PDB file of C-alpha atoms in Angstrom:
ATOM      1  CA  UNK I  11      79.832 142.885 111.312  1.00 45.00           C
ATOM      2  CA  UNK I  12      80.560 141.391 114.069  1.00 45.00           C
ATOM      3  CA  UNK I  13      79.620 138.130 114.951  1.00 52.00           C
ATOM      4  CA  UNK I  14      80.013 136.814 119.012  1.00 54.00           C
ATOM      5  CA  UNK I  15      78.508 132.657 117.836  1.00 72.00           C
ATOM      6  CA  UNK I  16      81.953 132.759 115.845  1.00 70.00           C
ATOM      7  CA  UNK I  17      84.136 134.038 118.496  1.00 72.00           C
ATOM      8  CA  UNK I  18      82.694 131.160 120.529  1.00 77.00           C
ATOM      9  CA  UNK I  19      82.683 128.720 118.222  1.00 73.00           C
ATOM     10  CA  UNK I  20      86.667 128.997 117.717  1.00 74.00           C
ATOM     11  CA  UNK I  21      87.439 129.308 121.419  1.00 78.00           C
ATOM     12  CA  UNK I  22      85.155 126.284 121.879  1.00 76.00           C
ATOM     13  CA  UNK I  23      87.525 124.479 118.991  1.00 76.00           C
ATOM     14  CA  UNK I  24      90.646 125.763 120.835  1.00 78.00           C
ATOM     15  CA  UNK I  25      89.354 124.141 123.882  1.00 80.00           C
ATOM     16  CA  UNK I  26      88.695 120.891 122.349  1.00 77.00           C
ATOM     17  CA  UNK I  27      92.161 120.814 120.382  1.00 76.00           C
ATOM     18  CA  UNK I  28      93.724 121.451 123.967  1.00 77.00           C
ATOM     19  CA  UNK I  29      91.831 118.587 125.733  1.00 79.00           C
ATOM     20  CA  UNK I  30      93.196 116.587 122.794  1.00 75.00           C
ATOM     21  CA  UNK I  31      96.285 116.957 123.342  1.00 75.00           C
ATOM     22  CA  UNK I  32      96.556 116.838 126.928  1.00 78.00           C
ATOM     23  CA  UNK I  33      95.109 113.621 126.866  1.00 77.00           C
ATOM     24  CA  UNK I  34      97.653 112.243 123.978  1.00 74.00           C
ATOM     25  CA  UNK I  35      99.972 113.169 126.337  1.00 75.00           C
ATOM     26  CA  UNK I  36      99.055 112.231 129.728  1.00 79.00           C
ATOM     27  CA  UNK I  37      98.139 108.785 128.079  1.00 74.00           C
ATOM     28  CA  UNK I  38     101.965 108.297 127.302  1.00 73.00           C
ATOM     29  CA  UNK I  39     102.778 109.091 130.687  1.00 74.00           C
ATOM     30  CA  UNK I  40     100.202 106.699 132.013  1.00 75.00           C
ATOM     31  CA  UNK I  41     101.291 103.804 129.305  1.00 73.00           C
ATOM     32  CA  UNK I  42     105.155 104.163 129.868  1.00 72.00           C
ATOM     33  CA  UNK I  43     104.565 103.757 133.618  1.00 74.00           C
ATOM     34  CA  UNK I  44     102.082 101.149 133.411  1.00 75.00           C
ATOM     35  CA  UNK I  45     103.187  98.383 131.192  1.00 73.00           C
ATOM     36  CA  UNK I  46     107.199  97.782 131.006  1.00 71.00           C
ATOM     37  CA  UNK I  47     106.854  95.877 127.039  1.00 70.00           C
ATOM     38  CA  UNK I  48     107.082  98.417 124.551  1.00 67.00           C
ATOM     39  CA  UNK I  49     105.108  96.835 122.383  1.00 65.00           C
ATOM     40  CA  UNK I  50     102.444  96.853 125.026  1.00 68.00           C
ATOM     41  CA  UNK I  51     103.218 100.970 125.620  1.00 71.00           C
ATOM     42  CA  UNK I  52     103.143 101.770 122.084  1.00 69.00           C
ATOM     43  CA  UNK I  53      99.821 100.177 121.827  1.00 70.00           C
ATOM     44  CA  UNK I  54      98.021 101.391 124.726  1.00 74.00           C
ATOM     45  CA  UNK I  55      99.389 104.775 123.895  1.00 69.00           C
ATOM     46  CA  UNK I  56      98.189 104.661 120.061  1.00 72.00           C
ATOM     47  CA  UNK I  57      94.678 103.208 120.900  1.00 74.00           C
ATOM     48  CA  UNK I  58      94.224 106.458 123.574  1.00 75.00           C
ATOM     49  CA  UNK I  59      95.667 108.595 121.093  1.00 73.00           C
ATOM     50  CA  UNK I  60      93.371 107.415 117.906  1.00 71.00           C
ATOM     51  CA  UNK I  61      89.813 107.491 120.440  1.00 75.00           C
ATOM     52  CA  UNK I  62      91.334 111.123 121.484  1.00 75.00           C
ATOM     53  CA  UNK I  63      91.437 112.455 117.565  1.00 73.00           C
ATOM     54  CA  UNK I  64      87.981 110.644 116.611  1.00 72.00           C
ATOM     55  CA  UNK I  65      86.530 112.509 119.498  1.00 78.00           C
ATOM     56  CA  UNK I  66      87.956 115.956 118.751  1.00 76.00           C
ATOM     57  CA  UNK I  67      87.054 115.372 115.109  1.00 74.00           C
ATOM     58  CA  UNK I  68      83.896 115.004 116.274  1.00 76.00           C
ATOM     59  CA  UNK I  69      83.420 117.583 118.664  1.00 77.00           C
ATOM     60  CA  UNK I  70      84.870 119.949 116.127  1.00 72.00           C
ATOM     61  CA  UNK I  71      82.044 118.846 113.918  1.00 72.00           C
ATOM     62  CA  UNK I  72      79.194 119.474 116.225  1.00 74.00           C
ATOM     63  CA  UNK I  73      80.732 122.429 117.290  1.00 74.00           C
ATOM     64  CA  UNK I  74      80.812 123.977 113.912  1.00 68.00           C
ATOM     65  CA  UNK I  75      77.657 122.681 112.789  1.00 70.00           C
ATOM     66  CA  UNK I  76      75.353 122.799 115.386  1.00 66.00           C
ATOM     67  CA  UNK I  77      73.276 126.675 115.031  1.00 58.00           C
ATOM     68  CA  UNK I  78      72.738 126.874 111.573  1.00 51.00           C
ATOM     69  CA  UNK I  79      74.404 130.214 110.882  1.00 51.00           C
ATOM     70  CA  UNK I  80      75.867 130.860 108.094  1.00 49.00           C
ATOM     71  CA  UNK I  81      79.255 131.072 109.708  1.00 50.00           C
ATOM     72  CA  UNK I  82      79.587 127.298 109.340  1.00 49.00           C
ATOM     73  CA  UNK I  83      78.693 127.405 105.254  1.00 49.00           C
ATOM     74  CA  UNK I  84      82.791 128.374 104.356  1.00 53.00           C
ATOM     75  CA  UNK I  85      83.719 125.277 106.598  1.00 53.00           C
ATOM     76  CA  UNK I  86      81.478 123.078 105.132  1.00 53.00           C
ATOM     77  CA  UNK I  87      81.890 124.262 101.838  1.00 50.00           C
ATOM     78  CA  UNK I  88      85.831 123.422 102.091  1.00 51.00           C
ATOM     79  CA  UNK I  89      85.077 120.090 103.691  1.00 53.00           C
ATOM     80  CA  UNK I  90      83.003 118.848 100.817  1.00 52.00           C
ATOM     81  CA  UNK I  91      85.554 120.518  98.705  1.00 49.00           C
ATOM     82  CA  UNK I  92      88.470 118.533 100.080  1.00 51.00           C
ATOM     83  CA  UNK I  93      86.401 115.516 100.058  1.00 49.00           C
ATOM     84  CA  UNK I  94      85.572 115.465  96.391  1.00 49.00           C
ATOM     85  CA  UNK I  95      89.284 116.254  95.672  1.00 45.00           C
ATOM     86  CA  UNK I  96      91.232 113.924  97.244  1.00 54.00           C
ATOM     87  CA  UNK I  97      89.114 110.598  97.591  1.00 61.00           C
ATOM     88  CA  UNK I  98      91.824 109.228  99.071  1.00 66.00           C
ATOM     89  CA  UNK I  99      91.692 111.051 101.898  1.00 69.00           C
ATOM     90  CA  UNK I 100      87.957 110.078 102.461  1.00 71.00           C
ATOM     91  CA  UNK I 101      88.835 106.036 101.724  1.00 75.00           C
ATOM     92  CA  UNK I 102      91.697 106.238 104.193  1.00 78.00           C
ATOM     93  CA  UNK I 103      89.710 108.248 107.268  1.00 77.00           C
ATOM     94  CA  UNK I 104      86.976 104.696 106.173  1.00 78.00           C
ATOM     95  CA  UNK I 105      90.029 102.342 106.398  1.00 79.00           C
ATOM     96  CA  UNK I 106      91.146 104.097 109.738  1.00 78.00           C
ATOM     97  CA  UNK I 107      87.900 103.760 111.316  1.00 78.00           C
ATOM     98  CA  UNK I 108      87.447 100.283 110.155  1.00 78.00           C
ATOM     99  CA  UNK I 109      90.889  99.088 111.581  1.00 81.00           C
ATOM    100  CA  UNK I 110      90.057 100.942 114.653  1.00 78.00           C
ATOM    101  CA  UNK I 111      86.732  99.354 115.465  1.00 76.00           C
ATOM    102  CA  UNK I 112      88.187  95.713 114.498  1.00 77.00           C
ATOM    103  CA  UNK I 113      91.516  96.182 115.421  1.00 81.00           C
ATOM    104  CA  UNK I 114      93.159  93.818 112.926  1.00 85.00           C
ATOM    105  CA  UNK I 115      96.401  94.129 114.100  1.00 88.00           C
ATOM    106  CA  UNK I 116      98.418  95.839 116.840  1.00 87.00           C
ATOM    107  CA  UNK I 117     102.233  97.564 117.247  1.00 87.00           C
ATOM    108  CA  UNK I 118     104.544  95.257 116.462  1.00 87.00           C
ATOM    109  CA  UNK I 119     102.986  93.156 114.209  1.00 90.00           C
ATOM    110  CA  UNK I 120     104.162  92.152 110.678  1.00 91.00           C
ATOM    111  CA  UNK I 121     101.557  93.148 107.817  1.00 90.00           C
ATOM    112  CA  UNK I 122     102.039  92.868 103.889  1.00 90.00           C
ATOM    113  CA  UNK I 123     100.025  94.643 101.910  1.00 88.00           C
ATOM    114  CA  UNK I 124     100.858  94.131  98.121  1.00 82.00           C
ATOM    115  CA  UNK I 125     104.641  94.735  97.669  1.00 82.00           C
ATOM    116  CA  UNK I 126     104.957  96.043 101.412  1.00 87.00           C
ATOM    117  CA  UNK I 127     106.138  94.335 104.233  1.00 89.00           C
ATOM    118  CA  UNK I 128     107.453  95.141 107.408  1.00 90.00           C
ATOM    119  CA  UNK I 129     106.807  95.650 111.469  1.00 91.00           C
ATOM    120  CA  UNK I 130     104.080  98.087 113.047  1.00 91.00           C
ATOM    121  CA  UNK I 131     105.919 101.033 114.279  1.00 90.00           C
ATOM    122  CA  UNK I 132     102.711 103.049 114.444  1.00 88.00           C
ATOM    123  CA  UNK I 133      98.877 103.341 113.539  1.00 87.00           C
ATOM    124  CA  UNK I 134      97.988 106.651 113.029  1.00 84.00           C
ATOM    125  CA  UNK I 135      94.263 107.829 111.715  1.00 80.00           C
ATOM    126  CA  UNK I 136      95.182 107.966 107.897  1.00 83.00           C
ATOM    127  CA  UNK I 137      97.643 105.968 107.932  1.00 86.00           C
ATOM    128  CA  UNK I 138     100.643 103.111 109.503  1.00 90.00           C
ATOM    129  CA  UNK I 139     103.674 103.842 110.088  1.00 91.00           C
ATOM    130  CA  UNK I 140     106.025 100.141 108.980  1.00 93.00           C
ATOM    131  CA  UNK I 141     109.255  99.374 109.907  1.00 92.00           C
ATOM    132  CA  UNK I 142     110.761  97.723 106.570  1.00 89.00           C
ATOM    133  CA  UNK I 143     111.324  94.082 106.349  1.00 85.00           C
ATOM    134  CA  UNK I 144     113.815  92.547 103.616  1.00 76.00           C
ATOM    135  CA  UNK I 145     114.520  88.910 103.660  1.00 71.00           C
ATOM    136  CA  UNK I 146     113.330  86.552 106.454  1.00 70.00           C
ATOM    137  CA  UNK I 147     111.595  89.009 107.519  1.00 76.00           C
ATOM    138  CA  UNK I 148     114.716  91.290 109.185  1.00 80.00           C
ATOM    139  CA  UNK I 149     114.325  95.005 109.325  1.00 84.00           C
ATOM    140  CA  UNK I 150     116.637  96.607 107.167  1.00 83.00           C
ATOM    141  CA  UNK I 151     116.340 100.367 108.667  1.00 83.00           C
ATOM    142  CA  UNK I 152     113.961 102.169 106.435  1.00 88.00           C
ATOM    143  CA  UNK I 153     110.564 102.847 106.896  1.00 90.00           C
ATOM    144  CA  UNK I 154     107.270 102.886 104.652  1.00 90.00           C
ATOM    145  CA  UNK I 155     104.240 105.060 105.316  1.00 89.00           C
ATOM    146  CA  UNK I 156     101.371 103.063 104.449  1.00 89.00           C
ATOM    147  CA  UNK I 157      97.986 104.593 103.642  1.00 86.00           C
ATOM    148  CA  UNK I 158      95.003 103.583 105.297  1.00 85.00           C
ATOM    149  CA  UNK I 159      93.513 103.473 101.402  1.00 82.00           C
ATOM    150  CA  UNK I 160      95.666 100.659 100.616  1.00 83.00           C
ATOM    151  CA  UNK I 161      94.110  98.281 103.437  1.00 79.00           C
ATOM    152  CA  UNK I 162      90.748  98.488 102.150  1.00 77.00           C
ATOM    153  CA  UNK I 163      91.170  98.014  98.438  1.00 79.00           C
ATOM    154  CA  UNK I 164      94.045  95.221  98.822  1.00 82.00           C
ATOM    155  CA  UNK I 165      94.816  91.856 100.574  1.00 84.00           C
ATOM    156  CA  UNK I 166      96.364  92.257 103.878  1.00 87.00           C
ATOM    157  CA  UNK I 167      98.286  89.677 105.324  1.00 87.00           C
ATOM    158  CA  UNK I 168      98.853  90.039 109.584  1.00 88.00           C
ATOM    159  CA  UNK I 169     101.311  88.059 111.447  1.00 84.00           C
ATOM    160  CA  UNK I 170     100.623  88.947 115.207  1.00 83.00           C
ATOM    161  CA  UNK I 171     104.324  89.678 116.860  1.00 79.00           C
ATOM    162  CA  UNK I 172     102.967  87.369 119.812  1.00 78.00           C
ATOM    163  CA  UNK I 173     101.963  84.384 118.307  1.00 83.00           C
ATOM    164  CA  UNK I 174     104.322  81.163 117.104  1.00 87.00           C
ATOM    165  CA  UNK I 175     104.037  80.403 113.079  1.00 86.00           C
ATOM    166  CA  UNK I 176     105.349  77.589 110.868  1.00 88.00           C
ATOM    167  CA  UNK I 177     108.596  78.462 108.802  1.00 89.00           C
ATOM    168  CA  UNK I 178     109.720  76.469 106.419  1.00 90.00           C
ATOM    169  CA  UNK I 179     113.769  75.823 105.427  1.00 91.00           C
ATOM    170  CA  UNK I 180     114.871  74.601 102.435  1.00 91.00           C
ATOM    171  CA  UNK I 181     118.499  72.401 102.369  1.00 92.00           C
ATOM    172  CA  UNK I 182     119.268  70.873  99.088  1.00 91.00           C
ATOM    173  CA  UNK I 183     120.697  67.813  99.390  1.00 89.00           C
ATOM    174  CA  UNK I 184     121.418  66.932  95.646  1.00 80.00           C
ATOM    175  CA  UNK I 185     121.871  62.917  95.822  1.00 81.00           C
ATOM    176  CA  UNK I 186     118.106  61.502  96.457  1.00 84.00           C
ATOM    177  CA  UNK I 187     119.491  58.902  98.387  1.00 84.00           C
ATOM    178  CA  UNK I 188     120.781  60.882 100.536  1.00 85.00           C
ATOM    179  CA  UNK I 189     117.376  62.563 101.451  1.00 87.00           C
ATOM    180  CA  UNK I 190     116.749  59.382 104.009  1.00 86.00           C
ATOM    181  CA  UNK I 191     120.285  59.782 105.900  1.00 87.00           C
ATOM    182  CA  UNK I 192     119.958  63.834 106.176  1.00 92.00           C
ATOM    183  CA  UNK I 193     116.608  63.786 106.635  1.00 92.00           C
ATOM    184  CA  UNK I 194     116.565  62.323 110.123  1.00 92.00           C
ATOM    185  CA  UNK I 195     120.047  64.422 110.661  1.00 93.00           C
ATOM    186  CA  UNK I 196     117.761  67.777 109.827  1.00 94.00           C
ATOM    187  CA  UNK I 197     114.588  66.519 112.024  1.00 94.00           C
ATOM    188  CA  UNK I 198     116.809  65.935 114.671  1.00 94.00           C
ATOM    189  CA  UNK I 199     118.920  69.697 114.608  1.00 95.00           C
ATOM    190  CA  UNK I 200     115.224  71.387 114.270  1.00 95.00           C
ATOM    191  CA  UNK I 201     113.843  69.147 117.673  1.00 94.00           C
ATOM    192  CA  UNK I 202     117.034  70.149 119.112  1.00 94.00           C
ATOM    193  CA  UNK I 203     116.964  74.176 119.139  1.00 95.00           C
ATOM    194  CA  UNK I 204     113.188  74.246 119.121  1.00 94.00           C
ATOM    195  CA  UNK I 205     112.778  71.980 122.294  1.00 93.00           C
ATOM    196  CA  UNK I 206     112.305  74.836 124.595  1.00 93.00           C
ATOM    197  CA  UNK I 207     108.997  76.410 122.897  1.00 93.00           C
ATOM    198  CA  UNK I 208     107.528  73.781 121.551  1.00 92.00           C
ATOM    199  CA  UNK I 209     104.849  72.854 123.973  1.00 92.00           C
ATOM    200  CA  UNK I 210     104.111  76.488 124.508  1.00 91.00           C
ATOM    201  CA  UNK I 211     103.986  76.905 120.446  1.00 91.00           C
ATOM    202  CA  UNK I 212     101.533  73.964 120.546  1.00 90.00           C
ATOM    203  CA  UNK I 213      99.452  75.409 122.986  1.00 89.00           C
ATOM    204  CA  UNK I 214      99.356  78.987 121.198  1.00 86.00           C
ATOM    205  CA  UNK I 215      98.085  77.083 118.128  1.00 84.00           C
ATOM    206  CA  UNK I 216      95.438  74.604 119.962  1.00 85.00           C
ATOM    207  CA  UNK I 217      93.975  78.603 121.242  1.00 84.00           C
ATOM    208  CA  UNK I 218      93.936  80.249 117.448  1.00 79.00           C
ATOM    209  CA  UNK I 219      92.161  76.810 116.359  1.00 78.00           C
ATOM    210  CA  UNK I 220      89.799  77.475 119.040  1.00 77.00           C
ATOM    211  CA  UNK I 221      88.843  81.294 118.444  1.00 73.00           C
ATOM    212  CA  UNK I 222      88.919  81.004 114.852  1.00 70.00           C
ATOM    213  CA  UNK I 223      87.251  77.844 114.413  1.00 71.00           C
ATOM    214  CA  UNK I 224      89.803  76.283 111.911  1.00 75.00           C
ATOM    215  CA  UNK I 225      92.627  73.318 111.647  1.00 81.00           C
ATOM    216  CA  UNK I 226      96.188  74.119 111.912  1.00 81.00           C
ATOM    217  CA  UNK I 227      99.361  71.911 111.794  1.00 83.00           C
ATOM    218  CA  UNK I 228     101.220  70.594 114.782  1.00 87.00           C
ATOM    219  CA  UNK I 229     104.070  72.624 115.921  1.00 88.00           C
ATOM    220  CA  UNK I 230     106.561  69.680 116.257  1.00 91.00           C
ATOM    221  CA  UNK I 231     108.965  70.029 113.488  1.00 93.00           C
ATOM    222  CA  UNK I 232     108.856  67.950 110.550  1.00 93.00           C
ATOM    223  CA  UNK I 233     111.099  67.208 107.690  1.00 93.00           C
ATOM    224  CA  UNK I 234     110.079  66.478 103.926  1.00 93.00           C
ATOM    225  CA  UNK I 235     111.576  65.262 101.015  1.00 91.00           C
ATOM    226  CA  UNK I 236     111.018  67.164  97.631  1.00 90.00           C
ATOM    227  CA  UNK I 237     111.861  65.636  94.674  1.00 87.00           C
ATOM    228  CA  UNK I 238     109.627  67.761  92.220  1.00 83.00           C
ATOM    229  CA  UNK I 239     111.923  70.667  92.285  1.00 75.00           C
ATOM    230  CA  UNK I 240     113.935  71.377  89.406  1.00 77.00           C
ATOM    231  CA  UNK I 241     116.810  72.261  91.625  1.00 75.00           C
ATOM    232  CA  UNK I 242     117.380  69.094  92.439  1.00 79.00           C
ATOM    233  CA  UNK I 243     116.521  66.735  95.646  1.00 88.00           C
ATOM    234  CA  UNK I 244     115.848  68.686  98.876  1.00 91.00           C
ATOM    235  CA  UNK I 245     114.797  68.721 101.904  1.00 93.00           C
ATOM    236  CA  UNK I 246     112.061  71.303 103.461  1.00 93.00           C
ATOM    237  CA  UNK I 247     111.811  71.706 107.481  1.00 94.00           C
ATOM    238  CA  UNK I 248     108.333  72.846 108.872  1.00 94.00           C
ATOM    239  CA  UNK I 249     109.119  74.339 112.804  1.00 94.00           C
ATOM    240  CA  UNK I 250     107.726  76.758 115.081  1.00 93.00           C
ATOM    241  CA  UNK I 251     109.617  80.226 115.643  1.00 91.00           C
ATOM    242  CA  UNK I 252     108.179  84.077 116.030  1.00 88.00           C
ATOM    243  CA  UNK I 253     108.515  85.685 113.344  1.00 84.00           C
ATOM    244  CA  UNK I 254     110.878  88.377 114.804  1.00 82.00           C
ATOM    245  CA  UNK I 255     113.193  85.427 115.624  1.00 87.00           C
ATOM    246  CA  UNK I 256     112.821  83.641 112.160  1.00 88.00           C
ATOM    247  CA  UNK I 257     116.376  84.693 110.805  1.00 88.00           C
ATOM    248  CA  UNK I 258     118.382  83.570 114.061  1.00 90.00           C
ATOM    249  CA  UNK I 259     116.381  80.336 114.361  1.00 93.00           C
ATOM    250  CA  UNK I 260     116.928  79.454 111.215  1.00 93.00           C
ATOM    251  CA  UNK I 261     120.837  79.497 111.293  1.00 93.00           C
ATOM    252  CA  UNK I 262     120.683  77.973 114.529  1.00 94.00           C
ATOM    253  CA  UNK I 263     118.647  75.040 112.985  1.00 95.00           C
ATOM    254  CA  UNK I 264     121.013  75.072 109.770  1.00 94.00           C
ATOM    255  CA  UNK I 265     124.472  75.013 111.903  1.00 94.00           C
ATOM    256  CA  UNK I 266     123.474  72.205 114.191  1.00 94.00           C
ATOM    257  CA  UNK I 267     122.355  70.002 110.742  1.00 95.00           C
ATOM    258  CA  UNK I 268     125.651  71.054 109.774  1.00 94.00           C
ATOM    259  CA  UNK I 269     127.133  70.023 112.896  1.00 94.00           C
ATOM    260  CA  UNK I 270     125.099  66.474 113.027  1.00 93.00           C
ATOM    261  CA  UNK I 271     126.146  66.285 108.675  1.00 92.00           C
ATOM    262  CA  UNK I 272     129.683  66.878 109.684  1.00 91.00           C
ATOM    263  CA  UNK I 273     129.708  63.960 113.044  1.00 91.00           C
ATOM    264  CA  UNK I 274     128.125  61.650 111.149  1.00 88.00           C
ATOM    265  CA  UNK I 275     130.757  61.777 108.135  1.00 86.00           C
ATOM    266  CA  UNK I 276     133.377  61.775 110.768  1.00 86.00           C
ATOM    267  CA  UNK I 277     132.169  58.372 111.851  1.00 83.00           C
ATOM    268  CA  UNK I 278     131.561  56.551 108.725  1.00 72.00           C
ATOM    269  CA  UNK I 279     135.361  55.727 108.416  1.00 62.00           C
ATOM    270  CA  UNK I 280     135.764  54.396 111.427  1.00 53.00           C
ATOM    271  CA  UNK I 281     132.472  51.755 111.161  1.00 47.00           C
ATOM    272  CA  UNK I 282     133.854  50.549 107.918  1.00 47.00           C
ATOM    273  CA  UNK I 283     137.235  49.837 109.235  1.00 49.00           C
ATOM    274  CA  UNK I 284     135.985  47.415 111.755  1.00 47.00           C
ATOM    275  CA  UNK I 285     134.114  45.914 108.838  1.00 49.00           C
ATOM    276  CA  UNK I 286     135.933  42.548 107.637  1.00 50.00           C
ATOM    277  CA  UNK I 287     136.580  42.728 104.137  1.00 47.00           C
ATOM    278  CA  UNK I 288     135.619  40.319 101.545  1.00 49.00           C
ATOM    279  CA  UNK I 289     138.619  39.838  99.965  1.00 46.00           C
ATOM    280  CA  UNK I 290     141.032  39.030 102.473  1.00 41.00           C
ATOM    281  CA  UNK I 291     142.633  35.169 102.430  1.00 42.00           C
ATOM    282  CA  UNK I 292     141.838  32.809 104.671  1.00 38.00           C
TER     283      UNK I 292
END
């Protein structure tokens, strides 16, 4: 028999799914004009994009539930179907909602969850879309889908793409001595190529200390000595650097330590020479 509340119902839907969409797309439009960092586009565009789909979802929901007929029982009777199937599903929608409402990190962050690392390419409803990080945190070219699932039942780690952190670079030096000569020679090469960002670095920290109510570290770099390894004597720089940039800063700091390592043995001929001897006559 036929029934009209159906026919309405799924024009209703196709409405909705339209209006959706429309919006997903005029929202890119609006984003790529607006703001001239992607980062900043992708954002704006996935935060208009997630609000669209939670509306439509809902929408859709009313729209099929609201009358009580008993054309809505099959679609219900799926839902709660696919719900007791796949839990997963149901955890990640939770996990979606939850990063949506908090907004724990953005496009273009760096996240780890477990074994997985890498940049935010995209945060979709289910799931995030990560740019693969290998060492130093470069991207290597692949990419990982993450479920949603995964950020609720294990420890995520965010490194916002805009704020400064403390790396740390290891030099082994070998000859424990020789930790108080290279030591100064390393401080110096990390002052050197972090001079130009250091005040703003320490101002980005002084403002996370202040919203999140916690101590951090100075941002000027500093140099330790480690004897305790079993590697032998070495030396461990602490400086400020994005963490995009963390790969090229670090060679820049290691080839100006080089650079100072290499002067300063240059030199040391030349001071002993105008040394007088002890053993020369009288």
């Amino acid at each position: 028999m036929y029934d009209p509340s159906l026919l309405t119902k799924l024009l209703v839907s196709l409405v909705i799914v339209a209006l959706a969409l429309l919006i997903t797309r005029t929202a890119r439009r609006v984003a790529a004009a607006r703001f001239e960092d992607p980062s900043q586009r992708k954002q704006a565009w996935v935060t208009i994009r997630n609000i669209a789909l939670l509306v439509c979802l809902a929408l859709l929901g009313l729209t099929w539930t609201l009358g009580g007929d008993q054309s809505s029982l099959p679609l219900a009777a799926v839902a709660g179907a696919s719900l007791i199937v796949s839990k997963d599903i149901l955890i990640s929608a939770m996990g979606g909602t939850v990063l949506f409402l908090t907004r724990t990190y953005q496009v273009g962050d760096f996240i780890e969850v477990g074994s997985v690392r890498g940049r935010v390419a995209d945060i979709r409803f289910l799931s995030t879309l990560l740019d693969a990080s290998g060492d130093a945190d470069l991207i290597n070219g692949s990419r990982v889908l993450l479920q949603h699932s995964a950020v609720i039942t294990s420890t995520l780690r965010v490194t916002p793409h805009e704020h400064f952190m403390l790396t740390t670079l290891r030099v082994f030096v070998g000859d424990p001595v020789a930790c108080l000569d290279r030591r100064a020679l390393l401080e110096a090469a990390a002052l050197e190529v972090c001079a130009p960002w250091i005040d703003e670095a320490e101002r980005g920290l002084l403002d996370l200390e202040a919203a999140h109510w916690s101590r951090l570290p100075s941002a000027r770099p500093r140099v330790f000595i480690d004897l305790a390894s079993d590697k032998g004597a070495q030396l461990v720089a602490a400086f400020p650097c994005r963490v995009e940039e963390r790969l090229r800063i670090e060679q820049r700091v290691l080839s100006e330590y080089l650079t100072r390592v290499q002067a300063a043995a240059a030199t040391q001929p030349s001071e002993e020479a105008l040394t007088p001897a002890d053993d020369v006559p009288a």
